[in-house]
């Protein structure tokens, strides 16, 4: 079988190596200076980032930076073509099982394999990743022209991260998944700490790293436990109902479940282990924030579906209601904190905490509609929030500030930018006709079938979403235009190429989501069938849970 997934992983790595092999520029340029404004008052929290572009004759695009951009864009487009060609060959009638599998011994002594394959959920997440990366590169085209290397290292790190993202969604060996899961931390750490914005970027990068490493170490213990009790790392063998892992003691299964869940909850992130995300988003370049929130955080929710539910079905009933409660807190808490933010990047980060609450709520409702909605929400959130980060990034690049108070009346001087902001903002509050509405509606339908109470409580998140999105739009785009914004440029052709495809996808999947659902539904049905408590957890705990 043609190694589609291996090629999709290898191409970005080759592109990154080519970029790093480029000769250094001889004439250094003065780097941009990032300063932080005064700490926002009240519930705004954090420091609003203000960026002062470098000036002087040395600020010119370097030759190696321009070449690096072209290599990065070409490589990402080639990867997208490979993934798209693979998707066209995907058999939707067999979407519940793994396709395009490769299993090669890697460390035979320890039973570790290079094993990759995709079901419907993994396929759409890989497609989402492959779409976002070239758009991020286009959006960031001129961001690093003032650096000595022209941003060569940044674009190489994007490609390395793309390879890790494809690998983590494709891995069907638990140890290989763990390797990709941890390896993603390296490029993101440098993308925030070295290429980020503001005086707090190093602190934010370290905080992200420490949270992620803590979760990864807990998961490593669980990974070892899976091998000890299951005798293999291969996901297909571990999920076999007649396999050794299926026969383990229920209390052991619960501890192993918890080990994976803690790591995934941090990655998602869920309340109360979410605090790294607003700091990381605020200190990131917009492109980094797109990949961080649009893709990397989905690894957490994907891991819950793939590993927590399918490896330990007997333990699920013990955790359903606690996770549902945490999800509801995330929905409401994230939305309330978003309303109080004065920094646009932090605001979007908190909206994502709320949105991830909807996703985890759908996953642990254990109904086909809710899980299909959750899987679809992962993709739609990636497109909608990715577009919002990019548009806010364009605005920050023009004015040099992420503070909401520094804007107003933008729609009068930059109507295209304001119009794009409005569309993606309405997608963020799940307006009917736009892609997130379909996924959120499915989550509500499925959760209501599970239990009406959490479904009703979760509607608070919908109401609050309208407040924080429309409030941000009103404060930045409507009203009188301040004197300092009268010369604000509208979206350029390059910027429209970066955000236009995302808006088109948001509208297209809002009007016709069936192609994605046809791919997702069989995988969701398999998960629901694997979890034996799916039909009874809505009434409390399983019979086993009641007696133990």
Coordinates of C-alpha atoms in Angstrom, one line a residue:
X1 CA 0.0 0.0 0.0
X2 CA 1.2 3.5 -0.9
X3 CA 2.6 5.2 2.3
X4 CA 0.4 8.3 2.3
X5 CA 0.7 9.1 5.9
X6 CA 4.5 8.5 6.1
X7 CA 4.9 10.9 3.1
X8 CA 2.7 13.5 4.8
X9 CA 4.9 13.3 7.9
X10 CA 8.2 13.2 6.1
X11 CA 7.5 16.1 3.6
X12 CA 7.4 18.9 6.3
X13 CA 10.6 17.5 7.9
X14 CA 12.4 17.6 4.6
X15 CA 11.2 21.1 4.1
X16 CA 12.5 22.2 7.5
X17 CA 15.9 20.6 6.9
X18 CA 16.2 22.5 3.6
X19 CA 15.3 25.8 5.3
X20 CA 17.9 25.2 8.1
X21 CA 20.5 24.3 5.4
X22 CA 20.2 27.8 3.9
X23 CA 23.3 30.0 4.3
X24 CA 23.0 32.8 6.8
X25 CA 22.4 36.4 5.8
X26 CA 25.5 38.5 6.1
X27 CA 24.0 41.8 7.1
X28 CA 22.1 41.6 10.4
X29 CA 19.0 43.7 10.9
X30 CA 17.7 45.3 14.1
X31 CA 15.1 43.0 15.6
X32 CA 11.6 44.3 16.5
X33 CA 11.2 45.6 20.1
X34 CA 8.2 44.4 21.9
X35 CA 6.9 46.2 25.0
X36 CA 4.0 45.6 27.3
X37 CA 1.4 48.2 28.2
X38 CA 0.1 48.7 31.7
X39 CA -1.7 45.8 33.3
X40 CA -5.4 45.7 32.3
X41 CA -7.8 46.6 35.1
X42 CA -10.4 44.4 36.7
X43 CA -11.1 41.0 35.2
X44 CA -9.1 41.8 32.1
X45 CA -6.1 40.1 33.6
X46 CA -2.7 39.7 32.0
X47 CA -0.8 42.4 30.1
X48 CA -2.0 43.7 26.8
X49 CA 0.7 43.3 24.2
X50 CA 1.9 46.4 22.3
X51 CA 4.4 45.8 19.4
X52 CA 6.7 48.6 18.2
X53 CA 8.2 47.7 14.8
X54 CA 11.9 48.2 14.3
X55 CA 13.1 51.1 12.3
X56 CA 16.2 52.0 10.4
X57 CA 17.9 51.2 7.2
X58 CA 18.8 47.7 8.3
X59 CA 15.1 46.5 8.3
X60 CA 14.9 44.8 5.0
X61 CA 13.8 41.3 4.0
X62 CA 16.8 39.0 4.1
X63 CA 17.5 36.7 1.1
X64 CA 17.6 33.6 3.2
X65 CA 14.3 34.6 4.8
X66 CA 12.6 35.0 1.4
X67 CA 13.8 31.6 0.3
X68 CA 12.8 30.1 3.6
X69 CA 9.2 31.4 3.1
X70 CA 9.0 30.0 -0.4
X71 CA 10.3 26.6 0.7
X72 CA 7.9 26.5 3.7
X73 CA 4.9 27.5 1.5
X74 CA 5.8 25.0 -1.2
X75 CA 6.3 22.2 1.2
X76 CA 3.1 22.9 3.1
X77 CA 1.1 23.0 -0.2
X78 CA 2.7 19.7 -1.3
X79 CA 1.7 18.2 2.1
X80 CA -1.8 19.5 1.6
X81 CA -2.0 17.9 -1.9
X82 CA -0.8 14.5 -0.4
X83 CA -3.3 14.6 2.4
X84 CA -6.1 15.7 0.0
X85 CA -5.2 12.9 -2.4
X86 CA -5.3 10.4 0.5
X87 CA -8.7 11.8 1.6
X88 CA -10.1 11.2 -1.9
X89 CA -9.1 7.6 -1.7
X90 CA -10.7 7.2 1.8
X91 CA -13.5 4.6 1.8
X92 CA -16.4 6.2 3.6
X93 CA -18.2 2.9 3.9
X94 CA -15.3 1.7 6.0
X95 CA -14.7 5.0 7.9
X96 CA -15.2 3.3 11.3
X97 CA -12.0 1.2 10.8
X98 CA -8.4 2.2 10.2
X99 CA -7.3 2.8 6.6
X100 CA -3.9 3.5 5.0
X101 CA -2.2 1.5 7.7
X102 CA 1.5 0.9 8.0
X103 CA 3.0 -1.3 10.8
X104 CA 6.7 -1.6 10.9
X105 CA 8.8 -2.8 13.9
X106 CA 10.6 0.1 15.4
X107 CA 12.0 -1.1 18.8
X108 CA 11.2 -4.9 18.6
X109 CA 12.6 -5.7 22.1
X110 CA 10.0 -3.5 23.7
X111 CA 7.2 -4.1 21.3
X112 CA 7.3 -0.6 19.8
X113 CA 6.1 -0.2 16.2
X114 CA 6.0 2.6 13.7
X115 CA 2.3 2.1 13.2
X116 CA 0.0 4.7 11.5
X117 CA -3.5 4.7 10.2
X118 CA -6.6 6.8 10.1
X119 CA -10.3 6.5 10.8
X120 CA -12.8 9.2 9.9
X121 CA -12.1 11.4 12.9
X122 CA -8.3 11.3 12.5
X123 CA -8.6 12.0 8.7
X124 CA -10.6 15.2 9.1
X125 CA -8.3 16.5 11.8
X126 CA -5.2 15.8 9.6
X127 CA -7.0 17.6 6.7
X128 CA -7.7 20.6 9.0
X129 CA -4.0 20.7 10.0
X130 CA -2.9 20.5 6.4
X131 CA -5.2 23.4 5.4
X132 CA -4.2 25.7 8.3
X133 CA -0.4 25.5 7.9
X134 CA -0.1 27.1 4.4
X135 CA -2.6 29.8 5.4
X136 CA -0.6 30.5 8.5
X137 CA 2.6 30.8 6.4
X138 CA 0.9 33.2 4.0
X139 CA -0.4 35.3 6.9
X140 CA 3.0 35.5 8.5
X141 CA 4.9 36.3 5.3
X142 CA 6.1 39.7 6.3
X143 CA 6.1 39.3 10.1
X144 CA 9.8 38.5 10.5
X145 CA 11.4 40.7 7.8
X146 CA 13.0 42.8 10.5
X147 CA 14.9 39.8 12.1
X148 CA 18.4 38.8 11.2
X149 CA 17.3 35.5 9.7
X150 CA 14.2 36.8 8.1
X151 CA 12.1 34.4 10.2
X152 CA 13.9 31.4 8.7
X153 CA 13.8 29.5 12.0
X154 CA 10.1 30.3 12.6
X155 CA 9.0 28.9 9.2
X156 CA 11.2 25.8 9.8
X157 CA 9.6 25.3 13.2
X158 CA 6.1 25.5 11.6
X159 CA 7.0 22.7 9.2
X160 CA 8.4 20.6 12.1
X161 CA 5.2 21.2 14.0
X162 CA 3.1 20.1 11.0
X163 CA 4.9 16.8 10.8
X164 CA 4.3 16.3 14.5
X165 CA 0.6 17.2 14.1
X166 CA 0.0 14.7 11.3
X167 CA 2.0 12.1 13.2
X168 CA 0.0 12.4 16.5
X169 CA -3.4 12.1 14.7
X170 CA -2.1 9.1 12.6
X171 CA -0.3 7.1 15.3
X172 CA -1.8 3.7 16.1
X173 CA 1.0 2.7 18.4
X174 CA 0.5 4.1 21.9
X175 CA 4.2 4.7 22.4
X176 CA 4.6 6.4 19.0
X177 CA 1.6 8.6 19.9
X178 CA 3.3 9.6 23.1
X179 CA 6.5 10.4 21.2
X180 CA 4.7 12.7 18.9
X181 CA 2.6 14.1 21.8
X182 CA 5.7 15.2 23.6
X183 CA 7.8 16.2 20.5
X184 CA 5.2 18.9 19.6
X185 CA 6.3 20.8 22.7
X186 CA 9.7 21.6 21.2
X187 CA 8.7 23.7 18.2
X188 CA 5.9 25.4 20.0
X189 CA 8.2 26.4 22.9
X190 CA 10.6 28.2 20.5
X191 CA 7.7 29.6 18.5
X192 CA 6.5 31.3 21.6
X193 CA 9.7 32.0 23.6
X194 CA 11.9 33.1 20.7
X195 CA 9.6 34.4 18.0
X196 CA 6.7 35.5 20.2
X197 CA 5.6 39.0 21.2
X198 CA 5.9 41.0 24.5
X199 CA 8.2 40.9 27.4
X200 CA 6.4 38.0 28.9
X201 CA 6.9 35.6 26.0
X202 CA 9.7 33.6 27.7
X203 CA 7.6 33.2 30.8
X204 CA 4.6 32.1 28.8
X205 CA 6.7 29.6 26.9
X206 CA 8.1 28.1 30.1
X207 CA 4.6 27.9 31.6
X208 CA 3.3 26.1 28.5
X209 CA 6.2 23.7 28.7
X210 CA 5.9 22.9 32.4
X211 CA 2.1 22.3 32.2
X212 CA 2.5 20.1 29.1
X213 CA 5.5 18.2 30.6
X214 CA 3.6 17.5 33.8
X215 CA 0.7 16.0 31.9
X216 CA 3.1 14.1 29.6
X217 CA 4.9 12.5 32.6
X218 CA 1.6 11.4 34.1
X219 CA 0.6 9.9 30.7
X220 CA 4.0 8.1 30.4
X221 CA 3.2 6.2 33.6
X222 CA -0.2 5.2 32.1
X223 CA 1.5 4.2 28.8
X224 CA 3.9 1.9 30.6
X225 CA 0.9 0.5 32.5
X226 CA -0.9 -0.2 29.3
X227 CA 2.1 -2.2 28.0
X228 CA 2.5 -4.1 31.3
X229 CA -1.2 -5.2 31.4
X230 CA -1.9 -5.3 27.6
X231 CA 1.4 -6.8 26.4
X232 CA 1.6 -4.5 23.4
X233 CA 1.5 -0.9 22.3
X234 CA -0.5 -1.5 19.2
X235 CA -3.9 0.3 19.5
X236 CA -5.7 -2.4 17.3
X237 CA -4.6 -5.1 19.7
X238 CA -5.3 -3.1 22.9
X239 CA -8.9 -2.4 21.8
X240 CA -9.6 -6.1 21.0
X241 CA -12.5 -7.2 23.3
X242 CA -10.7 -10.5 23.7
X243 CA -7.3 -8.9 24.5
X244 CA -5.4 -8.8 27.7
X245 CA -6.2 -5.1 28.4
X246 CA -9.9 -5.8 28.3
X247 CA -9.6 -8.3 31.2
X248 CA -7.7 -6.0 33.6
X249 CA -9.0 -5.2 37.1
X250 CA -11.6 -2.4 37.0
X251 CA -9.7 -0.3 39.6
X252 CA -6.5 -0.6 37.5
X253 CA -8.4 0.5 34.4
X254 CA -9.7 3.6 36.2
X255 CA -6.1 4.6 37.2
X256 CA -4.9 4.1 33.7
X257 CA -7.8 6.1 32.3
X258 CA -7.0 8.9 34.7
X259 CA -3.4 9.0 33.7
X260 CA -4.3 9.6 30.0
X261 CA -7.2 11.9 30.9
X262 CA -5.1 14.3 33.0
X263 CA -2.6 14.8 30.1
X264 CA -5.4 15.3 27.6
X265 CA -7.3 17.7 29.9
X266 CA -4.1 19.9 30.2
X267 CA -3.6 19.8 26.5
X268 CA -7.3 20.6 25.7
X269 CA -7.3 22.6 28.0
X270 CA -10.1 22.2 30.6
X271 CA -10.7 24.1 33.8
X272 CA -8.9 24.2 36.1
X273 CA -5.7 23.3 34.2
X274 CA -6.3 25.9 31.5
X275 CA -4.3 28.9 32.8
X276 CA -1.3 28.3 30.4
X277 CA -3.5 29.0 27.3
X278 CA -4.3 32.7 27.7
X279 CA -0.7 33.6 28.5
X280 CA 0.6 31.5 25.6
X281 CA -1.9 33.0 23.2
X282 CA -1.2 36.6 24.3
X283 CA 2.6 36.1 23.8
X284 CA 2.3 34.2 20.5
X285 CA 2.4 35.4 17.0
X286 CA -1.1 35.1 15.5
X287 CA 0.1 32.2 13.3
X288 CA 1.4 30.4 16.4
X289 CA -1.9 31.0 18.2
X290 CA -3.8 29.5 15.2
X291 CA -1.8 26.3 15.3
X292 CA -1.8 26.2 19.1
X293 CA -5.5 26.6 19.6
X294 CA -6.7 25.4 16.3
X295 CA -4.8 22.2 16.1
X296 CA -2.6 21.3 19.1
X297 CA -5.4 21.7 21.7
X298 CA -7.5 19.2 19.6
X299 CA -4.9 16.5 20.4
X300 CA -6.4 16.6 23.9
X301 CA -10.0 16.0 22.9
X302 CA -9.0 13.6 20.2
X303 CA -7.0 11.6 22.7
X304 CA -10.0 11.4 25.0
X305 CA -12.0 9.8 22.2
X306 CA -9.2 7.6 20.9
X307 CA -7.6 6.4 24.1
X308 CA -9.6 7.2 27.2
X309 CA -12.9 5.8 25.9
X310 CA -11.7 3.0 23.6
X311 CA -8.8 1.6 25.7
X312 CA -10.7 1.7 29.0
X313 CA -14.4 1.3 28.3
X314 CA -15.0 -0.4 31.7
X315 CA -13.7 2.7 33.5
X316 CA -15.7 5.3 31.6
X317 CA -18.9 5.3 33.8
X318 CA -16.8 6.3 36.8
X319 CA -15.7 9.5 35.1
X320 CA -18.7 10.6 33.0
X321 CA -20.4 12.9 35.5
X322 CA -17.2 14.4 36.9
X323 CA -16.1 15.3 33.3
X324 CA -19.5 16.6 32.5
X325 CA -19.4 18.8 35.5
X326 CA -15.9 20.1 34.6
X327 CA -17.1 20.7 31.0
X328 CA -20.0 22.8 32.2
X329 CA -17.6 24.8 34.5
X330 CA -15.3 25.3 31.5
X331 CA -18.1 26.5 29.3
X332 CA -19.4 29.1 31.7
X333 CA -16.1 30.1 33.3
X334 CA -14.3 30.6 30.0
X335 CA -17.1 32.7 28.6
X336 CA -17.3 34.9 31.7
X337 CA -13.6 35.5 31.7
X338 CA -13.7 36.3 28.0
X339 CA -16.2 39.0 28.6
X340 CA -13.8 40.7 31.0
X341 CA -10.7 40.8 28.8
X342 CA -9.1 43.9 27.5
X343 CA -6.6 42.1 25.3
X344 CA -8.0 40.5 22.1
X345 CA -5.7 37.6 22.0
X346 CA -6.5 36.7 25.6
X347 CA -10.2 37.1 24.9
X348 CA -10.1 34.6 22.0
X349 CA -8.1 32.2 24.2
X350 CA -10.8 32.2 26.9
X351 CA -13.5 31.7 24.3
X352 CA -11.6 28.5 23.3
X353 CA -11.7 27.3 26.9
X354 CA -15.5 27.7 26.7
X355 CA -15.7 26.0 23.3
X356 CA -13.5 23.0 24.4
X357 CA -16.0 22.6 27.3
X358 CA -18.7 21.9 24.6
X359 CA -16.4 19.4 22.9
X360 CA -15.6 17.4 26.1
X361 CA -19.3 17.6 27.1
X362 CA -20.2 16.0 23.8
X363 CA -17.5 13.3 24.1
X364 CA -18.6 12.2 27.5
X365 CA -22.3 12.3 26.8
X366 CA -21.6 9.0 25.0
X367 CA -24.4 9.4 22.5
X368 CA -23.8 9.2 18.7
X369 CA -25.1 12.7 18.0
X370 CA -23.1 14.3 20.8
X371 CA -19.8 12.6 19.8
X372 CA -20.4 13.4 16.1
X373 CA -21.0 17.0 17.1
X374 CA -17.9 17.0 19.3
X375 CA -15.7 15.6 16.5
X376 CA -17.2 18.1 14.0
X377 CA -16.7 20.9 16.5
X378 CA -12.9 20.1 16.6
X379 CA -12.7 20.9 12.9
X380 CA -15.1 23.8 12.8
X381 CA -13.5 25.4 15.9
X382 CA -10.1 25.1 14.2
X383 CA -11.3 27.0 11.1
X384 CA -13.4 29.7 12.9
X385 CA -10.9 30.4 15.7
X386 CA -8.0 30.2 13.3
X387 CA -9.6 32.8 11.1
X388 CA -10.3 35.0 14.1
X389 CA -6.7 34.9 15.4
X390 CA -5.4 35.8 11.9
X391 CA -7.8 38.8 11.5
X392 CA -7.0 40.1 14.9
X393 CA -3.3 39.6 14.1
X394 CA -3.7 41.7 10.9
X395 CA -5.2 44.4 13.1
X396 CA -2.5 44.2 15.7
X397 CA 0.2 44.4 13.0
X398 CA -1.3 47.7 11.7
X399 CA -1.8 49.5 15.0
X400 CA 0.8 47.8 17.2
X401 CA -1.6 47.0 20.0
X402 CA -3.8 44.1 21.1
X403 CA -5.8 46.3 23.5
X404 CA -9.5 46.6 22.6
X405 CA -9.6 50.2 23.9
X406 CA -7.1 51.3 21.3
X407 CA -9.6 50.6 18.5
X408 CA -12.9 51.8 17.2
X409 CA -14.6 52.7 13.9
X410 CA -12.4 50.3 11.9
X411 CA -15.3 49.4 9.6
X412 CA -15.3 52.9 8.2
X413 CA -11.6 52.8 7.1
X414 CA -11.1 49.1 6.6
X415 CA -14.5 47.6 5.5
X416 CA -13.0 44.3 4.2
X417 CA -11.2 43.7 7.5
X418 CA -14.3 44.5 9.5
X419 CA -16.5 42.3 7.3
X420 CA -14.2 39.4 7.7
X421 CA -14.1 40.0 11.5
X422 CA -17.9 40.0 11.7
X423 CA -18.3 36.7 9.7
X424 CA -15.7 34.8 11.8
X425 CA -17.0 36.4 15.0
X426 CA -20.5 35.2 14.2
X427 CA -19.1 31.8 13.5
X428 CA -17.6 31.9 17.0
X429 CA -21.0 32.4 18.5
X430 CA -22.4 29.6 16.4
X431 CA -24.8 31.6 14.1
X432 CA -27.0 29.3 12.0
X433 CA -25.7 29.0 8.5
X434 CA -22.0 28.9 9.7
X435 CA -20.1 25.7 10.4
X436 CA -19.9 25.8 14.2
X437 CA -23.7 26.0 14.5
X438 CA -24.1 22.5 13.1
X439 CA -21.6 21.0 15.5
X440 CA -22.9 22.9 18.6
X441 CA -26.5 21.9 17.7
X442 CA -25.5 18.2 17.5
X443 CA -23.8 18.4 20.8
X444 CA -26.9 19.9 22.4
X445 CA -29.2 17.3 20.9
X446 CA -26.9 14.4 22.0
X447 CA -26.4 15.8 25.5
X448 CA -30.1 16.4 26.0
X449 CA -30.7 12.7 25.1
X450 CA -28.0 11.8 27.7
X451 CA -29.5 14.1 30.4
X452 CA -31.5 17.4 30.0
X453 CA -29.9 19.1 33.0
X454 CA -26.4 19.6 31.5
X455 CA -27.9 20.5 28.2
X456 CA -29.9 23.3 29.7
X457 CA -27.0 24.5 31.8
X458 CA -24.7 24.6 28.8
X459 CA -27.0 27.1 27.0
X460 CA -25.5 29.7 29.3
X461 CA -22.4 29.4 27.1
X462 CA -24.3 30.3 24.0
X463 CA -25.8 33.4 25.6
X464 CA -22.4 34.6 26.9
X465 CA -20.8 33.9 23.5
X466 CA -23.1 36.5 22.0
X467 CA -22.0 39.0 24.6
X468 CA -18.2 38.6 24.3
X469 CA -18.2 38.4 20.5
X470 CA -20.6 41.3 19.8
X471 CA -19.0 43.4 22.5
X472 CA -15.6 43.0 21.0
X473 CA -16.9 43.8 17.5
X474 CA -18.7 46.8 18.7
X475 CA -15.7 48.2 20.6
X476 CA -13.2 47.7 17.8
X477 CA -15.2 48.0 14.5
X478 CA -18.2 50.2 15.2
X479 CA -18.5 53.8 16.5
X480 CA -16.4 56.8 15.7
X481 CA -13.0 56.4 14.2
X482 CA -10.1 57.7 16.4
X483 CA -7.6 60.0 14.7
X484 CA -4.8 57.5 15.0
X485 CA -6.9 55.0 12.9
X486 CA -7.9 57.2 10.0
X487 CA -5.1 55.9 7.9
X488 CA -5.6 52.2 8.8
X489 CA -5.0 49.9 5.7
X490 CA -7.7 47.5 4.7
X491 CA -6.9 43.8 4.0
X492 CA -4.3 43.3 1.3
X493 CA -4.5 40.6 -1.4
X494 CA -2.1 38.4 0.5
X495 CA -4.1 38.7 3.7
X496 CA -7.3 37.9 1.9
X497 CA -5.7 34.8 0.5
X498 CA -4.8 33.8 4.1
X499 CA -8.2 34.3 5.6
X500 CA -10.5 33.9 2.6
X501 CA -10.3 30.1 2.3
X502 CA -11.2 29.7 6.0
X503 CA -14.3 31.9 5.6
X504 CA -15.3 29.9 2.5
X505 CA -14.9 26.7 4.5
X506 CA -16.9 28.1 7.4
X507 CA -19.8 29.0 5.1
X508 CA -19.6 25.8 3.0
X509 CA -19.7 23.4 6.0
X510 CA -22.3 25.6 7.6
X511 CA -24.6 25.0 4.7
X512 CA -23.6 21.5 3.8
X513 CA -21.8 19.6 6.6
X514 CA -22.9 16.1 5.4
X515 CA -19.5 15.2 3.7
X516 CA -17.7 15.5 7.0
X517 CA -20.4 13.8 8.9
X518 CA -20.3 10.8 6.5
X519 CA -16.7 10.4 7.4
X520 CA -17.0 11.0 11.1
X521 CA -20.2 9.1 12.0
X522 CA -18.9 5.5 11.4
X523 CA -15.9 6.1 13.8
X524 CA -18.3 7.6 16.4
X525 CA -20.6 4.7 16.2
X526 CA -17.7 2.3 16.8
X527 CA -16.7 4.3 19.9
X528 CA -20.3 4.2 21.3
X529 CA -20.4 0.4 20.7
X530 CA -17.1 -0.2 22.5
X531 CA -18.3 1.6 25.6
X532 CA -20.7 -0.8 27.2
X533 CA -22.1 1.8 29.6
X534 CA -23.2 4.2 26.9
X535 CA -26.8 3.3 27.2
X536 CA -27.0 3.5 31.0
X537 CA -24.6 6.2 32.3
X538 CA -27.3 8.9 31.9
X539 CA -29.1 7.3 34.8
X540 CA -26.1 7.6 37.1
X541 CA -23.3 5.0 37.3
X542 CA -23.1 1.6 35.6
X543 CA -24.3 -1.4 37.5
X544 CA -20.6 -2.3 38.1
X545 CA -20.0 1.2 39.4
X546 CA -22.9 1.0 41.8
X547 CA -21.6 -2.2 43.5
X548 CA -17.9 -1.4 43.7

